[in-house]
Short mmCIF file of C-alpha atoms in Angstrom, two decimals:
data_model
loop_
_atom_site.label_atom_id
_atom_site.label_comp_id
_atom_site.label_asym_id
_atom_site.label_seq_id
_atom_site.Cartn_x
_atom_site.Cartn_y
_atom_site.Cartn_z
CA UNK A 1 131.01 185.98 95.40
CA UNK A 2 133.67 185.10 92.59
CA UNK A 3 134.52 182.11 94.08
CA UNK A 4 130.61 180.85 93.76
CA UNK A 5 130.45 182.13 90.40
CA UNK A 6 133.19 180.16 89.34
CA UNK A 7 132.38 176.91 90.89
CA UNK A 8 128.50 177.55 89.27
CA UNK A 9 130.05 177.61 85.84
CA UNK A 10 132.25 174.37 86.40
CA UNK A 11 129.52 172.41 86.99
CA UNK A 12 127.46 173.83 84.20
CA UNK A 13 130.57 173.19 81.87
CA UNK A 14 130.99 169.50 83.18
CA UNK A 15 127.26 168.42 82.34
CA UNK A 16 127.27 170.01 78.95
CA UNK A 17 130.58 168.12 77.81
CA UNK A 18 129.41 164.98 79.77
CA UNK A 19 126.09 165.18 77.37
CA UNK A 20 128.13 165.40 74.45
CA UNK A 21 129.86 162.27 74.67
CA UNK A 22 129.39 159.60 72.09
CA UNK A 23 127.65 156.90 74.09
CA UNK A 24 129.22 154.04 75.66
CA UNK A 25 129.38 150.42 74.51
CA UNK A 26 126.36 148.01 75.80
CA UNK A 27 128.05 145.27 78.40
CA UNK A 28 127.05 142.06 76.53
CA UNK A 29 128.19 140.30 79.53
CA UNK A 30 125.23 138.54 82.46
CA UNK A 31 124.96 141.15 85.31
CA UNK A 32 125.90 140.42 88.40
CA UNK A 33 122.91 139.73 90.33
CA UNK A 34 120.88 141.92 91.96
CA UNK A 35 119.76 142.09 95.61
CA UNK A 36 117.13 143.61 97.70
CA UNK A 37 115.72 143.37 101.10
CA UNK A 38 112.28 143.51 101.03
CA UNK A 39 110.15 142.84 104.09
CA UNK A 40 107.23 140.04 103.30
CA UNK A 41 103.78 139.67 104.93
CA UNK A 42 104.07 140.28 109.17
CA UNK A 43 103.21 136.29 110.20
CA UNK A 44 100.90 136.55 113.53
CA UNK A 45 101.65 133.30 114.54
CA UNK A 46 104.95 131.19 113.89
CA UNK A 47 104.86 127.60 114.55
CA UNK A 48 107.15 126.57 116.81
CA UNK A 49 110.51 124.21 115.21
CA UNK A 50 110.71 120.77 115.75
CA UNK A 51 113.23 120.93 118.37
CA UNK A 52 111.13 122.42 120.58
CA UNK A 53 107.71 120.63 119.98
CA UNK A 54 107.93 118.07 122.58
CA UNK A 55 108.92 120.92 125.16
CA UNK A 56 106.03 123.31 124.46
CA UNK A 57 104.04 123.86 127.16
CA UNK A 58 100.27 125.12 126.67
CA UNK A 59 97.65 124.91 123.97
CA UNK A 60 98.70 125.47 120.84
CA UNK A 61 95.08 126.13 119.81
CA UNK A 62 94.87 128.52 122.34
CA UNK A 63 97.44 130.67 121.58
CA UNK A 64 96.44 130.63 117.75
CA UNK A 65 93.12 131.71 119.06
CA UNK A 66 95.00 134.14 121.22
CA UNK A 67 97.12 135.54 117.88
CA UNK A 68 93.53 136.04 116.10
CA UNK A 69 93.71 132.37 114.15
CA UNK A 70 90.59 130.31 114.58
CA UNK A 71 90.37 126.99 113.69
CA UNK A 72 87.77 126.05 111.48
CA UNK A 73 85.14 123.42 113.24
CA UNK A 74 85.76 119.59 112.59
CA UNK A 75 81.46 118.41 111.35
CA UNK A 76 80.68 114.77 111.15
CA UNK A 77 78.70 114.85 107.81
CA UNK A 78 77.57 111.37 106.13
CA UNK A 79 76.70 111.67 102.60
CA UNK A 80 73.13 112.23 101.66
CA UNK A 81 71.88 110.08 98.79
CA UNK A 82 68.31 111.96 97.04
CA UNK A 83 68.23 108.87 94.35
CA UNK A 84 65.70 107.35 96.47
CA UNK A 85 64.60 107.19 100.60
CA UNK A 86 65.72 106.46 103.13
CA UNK A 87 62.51 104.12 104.15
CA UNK A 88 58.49 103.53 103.41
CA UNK A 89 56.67 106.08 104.07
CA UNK A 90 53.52 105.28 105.57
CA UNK A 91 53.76 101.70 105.36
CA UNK A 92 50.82 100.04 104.02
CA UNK A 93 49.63 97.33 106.27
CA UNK A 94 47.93 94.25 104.79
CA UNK A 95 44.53 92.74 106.27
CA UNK A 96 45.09 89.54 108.56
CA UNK A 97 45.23 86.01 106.44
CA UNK A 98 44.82 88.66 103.69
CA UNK A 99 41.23 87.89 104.16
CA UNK A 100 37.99 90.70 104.47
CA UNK A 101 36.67 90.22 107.63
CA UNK A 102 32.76 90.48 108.60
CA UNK A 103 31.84 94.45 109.19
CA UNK A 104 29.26 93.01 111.96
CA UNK A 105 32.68 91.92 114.20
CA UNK A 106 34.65 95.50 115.85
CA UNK A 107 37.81 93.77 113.87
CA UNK A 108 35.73 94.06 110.59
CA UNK A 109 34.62 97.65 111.38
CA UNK A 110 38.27 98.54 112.58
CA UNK A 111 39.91 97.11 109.35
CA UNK A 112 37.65 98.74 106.75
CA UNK A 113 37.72 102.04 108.05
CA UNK A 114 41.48 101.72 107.71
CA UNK A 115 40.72 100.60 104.27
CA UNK A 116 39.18 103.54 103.71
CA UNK A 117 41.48 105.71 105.11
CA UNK A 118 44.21 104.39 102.99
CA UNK A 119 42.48 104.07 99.64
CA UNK A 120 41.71 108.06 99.89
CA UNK A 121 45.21 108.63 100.45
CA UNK A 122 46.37 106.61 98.05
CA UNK A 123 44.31 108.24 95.24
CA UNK A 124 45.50 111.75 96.42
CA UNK A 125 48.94 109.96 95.73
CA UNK A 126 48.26 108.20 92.53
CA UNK A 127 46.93 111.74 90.99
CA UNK A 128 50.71 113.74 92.12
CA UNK A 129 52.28 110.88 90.34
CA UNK A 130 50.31 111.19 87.19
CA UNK A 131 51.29 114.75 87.11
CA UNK A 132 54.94 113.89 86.94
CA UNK A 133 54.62 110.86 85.11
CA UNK A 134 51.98 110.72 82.17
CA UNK A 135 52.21 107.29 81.50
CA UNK A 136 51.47 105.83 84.73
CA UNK A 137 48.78 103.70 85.31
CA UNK A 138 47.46 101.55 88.05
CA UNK A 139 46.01 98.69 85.41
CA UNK A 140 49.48 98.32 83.78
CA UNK A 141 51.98 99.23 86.26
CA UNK A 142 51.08 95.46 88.61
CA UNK A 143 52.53 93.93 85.96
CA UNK A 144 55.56 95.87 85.23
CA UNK A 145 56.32 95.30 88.84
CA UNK A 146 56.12 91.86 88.77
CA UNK A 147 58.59 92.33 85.75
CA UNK A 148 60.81 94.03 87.85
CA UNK A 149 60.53 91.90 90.81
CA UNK A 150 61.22 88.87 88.65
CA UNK A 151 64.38 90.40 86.67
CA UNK A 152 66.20 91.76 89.36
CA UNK A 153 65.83 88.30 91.34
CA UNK A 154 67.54 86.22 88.31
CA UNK A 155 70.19 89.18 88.31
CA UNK A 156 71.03 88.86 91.76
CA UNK A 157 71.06 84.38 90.98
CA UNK A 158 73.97 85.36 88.83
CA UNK A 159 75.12 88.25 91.33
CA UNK A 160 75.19 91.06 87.85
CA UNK A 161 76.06 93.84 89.88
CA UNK A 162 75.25 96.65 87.12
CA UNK A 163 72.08 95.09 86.16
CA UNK A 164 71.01 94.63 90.24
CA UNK A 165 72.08 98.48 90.77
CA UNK A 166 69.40 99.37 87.80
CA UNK A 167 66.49 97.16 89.35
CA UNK A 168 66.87 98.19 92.75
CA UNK A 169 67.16 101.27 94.90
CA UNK A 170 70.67 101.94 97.17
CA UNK A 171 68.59 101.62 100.56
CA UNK A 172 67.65 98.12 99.06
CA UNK A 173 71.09 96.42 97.62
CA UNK A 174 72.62 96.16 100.86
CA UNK A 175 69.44 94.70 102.15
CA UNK A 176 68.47 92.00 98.81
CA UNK A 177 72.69 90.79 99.43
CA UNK A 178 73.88 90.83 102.92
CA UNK A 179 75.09 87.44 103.33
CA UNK A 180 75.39 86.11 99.79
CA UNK A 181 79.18 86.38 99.33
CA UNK A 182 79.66 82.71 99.93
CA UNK A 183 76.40 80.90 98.97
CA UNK A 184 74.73 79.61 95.71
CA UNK A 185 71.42 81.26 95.47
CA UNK A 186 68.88 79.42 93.20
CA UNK A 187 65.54 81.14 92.43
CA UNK A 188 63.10 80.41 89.77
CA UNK A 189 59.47 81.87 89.15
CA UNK A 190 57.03 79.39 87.82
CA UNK A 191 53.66 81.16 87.56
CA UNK A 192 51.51 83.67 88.77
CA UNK A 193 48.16 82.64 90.85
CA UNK A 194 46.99 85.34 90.88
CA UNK A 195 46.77 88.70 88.75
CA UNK A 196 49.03 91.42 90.57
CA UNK A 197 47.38 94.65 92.04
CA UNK A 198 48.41 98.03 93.12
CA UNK A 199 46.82 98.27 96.38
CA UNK A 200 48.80 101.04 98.41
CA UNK A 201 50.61 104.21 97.09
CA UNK A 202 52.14 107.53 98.35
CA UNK A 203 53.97 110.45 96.84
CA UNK A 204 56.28 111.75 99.62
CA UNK A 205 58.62 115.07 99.51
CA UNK A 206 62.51 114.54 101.01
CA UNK A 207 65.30 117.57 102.09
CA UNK A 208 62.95 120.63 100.29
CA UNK A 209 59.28 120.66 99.06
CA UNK A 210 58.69 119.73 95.96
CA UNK A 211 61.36 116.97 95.24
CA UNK A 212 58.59 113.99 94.93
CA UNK A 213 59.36 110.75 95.33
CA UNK A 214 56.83 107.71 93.96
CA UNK A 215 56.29 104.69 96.49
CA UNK A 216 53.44 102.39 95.37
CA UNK A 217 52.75 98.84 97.14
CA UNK A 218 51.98 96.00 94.73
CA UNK A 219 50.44 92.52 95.80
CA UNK A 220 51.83 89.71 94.11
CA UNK A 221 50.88 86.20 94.93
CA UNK A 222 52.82 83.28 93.08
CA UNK A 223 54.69 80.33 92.89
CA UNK A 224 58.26 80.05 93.46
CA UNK A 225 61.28 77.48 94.04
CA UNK A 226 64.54 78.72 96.00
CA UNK A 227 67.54 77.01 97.19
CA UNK A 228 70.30 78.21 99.27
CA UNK A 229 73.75 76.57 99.44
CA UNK A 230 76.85 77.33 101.22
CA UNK A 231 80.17 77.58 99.79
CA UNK A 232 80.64 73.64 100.59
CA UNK A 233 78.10 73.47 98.37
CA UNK A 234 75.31 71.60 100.93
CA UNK A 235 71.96 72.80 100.83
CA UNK A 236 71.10 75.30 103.70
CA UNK A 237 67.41 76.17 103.02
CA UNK A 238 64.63 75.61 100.80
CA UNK A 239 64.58 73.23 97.56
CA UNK A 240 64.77 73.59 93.91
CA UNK A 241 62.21 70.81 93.23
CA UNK A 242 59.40 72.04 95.73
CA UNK A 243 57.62 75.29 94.63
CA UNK A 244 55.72 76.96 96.99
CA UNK A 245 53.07 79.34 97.37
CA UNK A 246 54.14 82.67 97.99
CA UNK A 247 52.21 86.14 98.94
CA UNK A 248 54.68 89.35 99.17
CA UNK A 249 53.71 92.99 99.28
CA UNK A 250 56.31 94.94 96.95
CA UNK A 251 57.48 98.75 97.33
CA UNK A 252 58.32 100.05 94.18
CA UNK A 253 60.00 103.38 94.41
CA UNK A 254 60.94 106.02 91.47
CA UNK A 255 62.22 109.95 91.71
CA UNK A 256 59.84 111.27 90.17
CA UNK A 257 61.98 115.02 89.37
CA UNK A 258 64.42 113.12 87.73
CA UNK A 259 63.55 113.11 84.35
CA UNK A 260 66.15 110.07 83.58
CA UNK A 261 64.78 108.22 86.58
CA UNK A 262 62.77 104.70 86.67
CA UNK A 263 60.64 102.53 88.80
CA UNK A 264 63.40 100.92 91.16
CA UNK A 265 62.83 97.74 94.35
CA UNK A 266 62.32 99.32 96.99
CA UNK A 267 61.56 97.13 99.92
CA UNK A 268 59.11 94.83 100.57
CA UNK A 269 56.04 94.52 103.71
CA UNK A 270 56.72 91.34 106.04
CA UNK A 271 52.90 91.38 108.06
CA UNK A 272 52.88 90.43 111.43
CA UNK A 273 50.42 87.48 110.77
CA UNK A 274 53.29 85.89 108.16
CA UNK A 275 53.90 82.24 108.84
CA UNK A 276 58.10 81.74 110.36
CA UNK A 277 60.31 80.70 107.61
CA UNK A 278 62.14 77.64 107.30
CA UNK A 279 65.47 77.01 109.40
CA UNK A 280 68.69 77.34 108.20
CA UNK A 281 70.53 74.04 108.24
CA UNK A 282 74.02 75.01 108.79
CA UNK A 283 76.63 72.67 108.10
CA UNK A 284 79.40 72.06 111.14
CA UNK A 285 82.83 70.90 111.58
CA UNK A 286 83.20 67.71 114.04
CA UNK A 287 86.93 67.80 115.41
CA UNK A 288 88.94 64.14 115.00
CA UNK A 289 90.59 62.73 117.53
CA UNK A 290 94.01 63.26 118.02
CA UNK A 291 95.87 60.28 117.00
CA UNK A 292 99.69 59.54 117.24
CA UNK A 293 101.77 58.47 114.62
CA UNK A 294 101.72 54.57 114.81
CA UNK A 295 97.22 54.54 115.77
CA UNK A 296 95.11 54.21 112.84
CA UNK A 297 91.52 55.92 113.42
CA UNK A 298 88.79 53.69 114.63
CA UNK A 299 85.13 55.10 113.13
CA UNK A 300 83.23 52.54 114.80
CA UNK A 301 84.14 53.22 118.40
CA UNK A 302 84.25 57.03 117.92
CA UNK A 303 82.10 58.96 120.07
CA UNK A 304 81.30 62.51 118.52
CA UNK A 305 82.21 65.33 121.26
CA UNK A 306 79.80 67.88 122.85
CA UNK A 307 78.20 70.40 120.84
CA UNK A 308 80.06 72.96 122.66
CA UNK A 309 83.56 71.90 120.66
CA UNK A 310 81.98 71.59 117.43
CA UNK A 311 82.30 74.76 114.84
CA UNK A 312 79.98 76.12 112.47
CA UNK A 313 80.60 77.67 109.11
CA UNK A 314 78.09 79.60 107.48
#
């Protein structure tokens, strides 16, 4: 019992002096550094090392599928453009030789009930696009087609890229330039024969209901000179000092919930009864014979080869 005593009071005698100790100096000096095991996140599936890639056996999705790791599904997505269509909605189609035919003849019946049919529609759509648009107007807007028609052809003469993107819609571009990298495109309007006319128009709805878009179908029947040449600079179609007579049906196109939005190119309506246009006159490479050193070439007494060894260039 003494001996318990005694070592009780030791101890109590050794804390109070240690707390009465002045303190000891601060070590100035960079500790040593300190370091501690600690266990990170469990990993449920370890790749395998590089060393032993080409020896795996197995799927390796299957086993991450196996380990609770599922891949996420690959989707082939192509980007959805809601500046304008992707076509014409209910195309308008134009009267044969643009011409009324007799109501006594079943042609005559046929083609003004479709007249009918269309012009009813078309007012439904000409009143949604007043809604949206105040200003709009069937009197004015033939002529501010025409405007557009004409300013976005002289843009794409000089190929202005930022002025053709403003006149035209994206589903058009590709379509008003495919194949004018390497020709000379000369276009000029000379006059108008006759007044331009809205004669078709619809207000479709694209991806939810509500989002309106403006198509409206414009006649326009004028005079026009075009030339085409190639990058050899030879004329491949038409001619700069004939004008011709030209009828076209234009599809001008506008979103109408865009606030910042405008009437855009949208297409235009080839009818079935339109005369074929002109041939192409490509120009073609005619091979030379092959001469030796010491001939001279004879042009008189050359024969031009098949047409099967000549080569075009367009």
């Amino acid at each position: 019992m003494a001996l318990h005593m005694r070592r009780t009071l030791l101890s109590l005698h050794r804390a109070t002096s240690s707390s009465l100790k002045p303190p000891e100096p601060l070590d100035t000096r960079c500790p040593a550094p300190l370091l501690l095991t600690v266990r990170t996140k469990k990993r449920y599936f370890i790749p395998p090392r590089v060393s032993l890639k080409g020896r795996m056996d197995g799927n390796p999705e299957a086993k991450a599928r196996a380990a609770g790791i599922v891949f996420r599904q690959e989707y082939v997505e192509r980007p959805i453009n809601i500046a304008c269509t992707a076509g014409v909605f209910d195309p308008y189609i134009p009267p044969e030789g643009d011409a009324r035919l007799s109501t006594l003849s079943k042609e005559g019946i046929k083609q003004r009930t479709e007249q009918i049919r269309q012009s009813a529609a078309s007012q439904l759509a000409i009143r949604k696009i007043k809604e949206q648009d105040p200003e709009f107007s069937t009197k004015t807007f033939a002529e501010k087609a025409q405007e557009i028609f004409i300013e976005a052809h002289n843009a794409l003469t000089n190929f202005n890229k930022e002025r053709l993107h403003f006149l035209v819609t994206e589903r058009c571009y590709p379509e008003i330039t495919r194949g004018n990298r390497y020709k000379t495109v000369r276009w000029k309007f000379l006059e108008s024969l006759e007044p331009p006319r809205v004669v078709h128009a619809r207000c479709p709805d694209m991806v939810s209901k509500g989002n309106l878009y403006g198509q409206v179908t414009v006649r326009m029947h004028s005079k026009q000179t075009l030339a085409i040449y190639d990058r050899f600079g030879r004329l491949m179609m038409g001619d700069e000092d004939l004008p011709k007579d030209v009828l076209e049906y234009l599809i001008i196109e506008r979103h109408l919930m865009n606030p910042y939005g405008s009437w855009r190119l949208h297409g235009k309506i080839v009818p079935s009864w339109a005369p074929a246009k002109d041939p192409v006159i490509k120009t073609v490479s005619i091979p030379g014979p092959e001469l030796k050193p010491w001939e001279e070439f004879d042009a008189e007494n050359y024969e031009v080869p098949k047409p099967a060894a000549v080569q075009w260039y367009k």
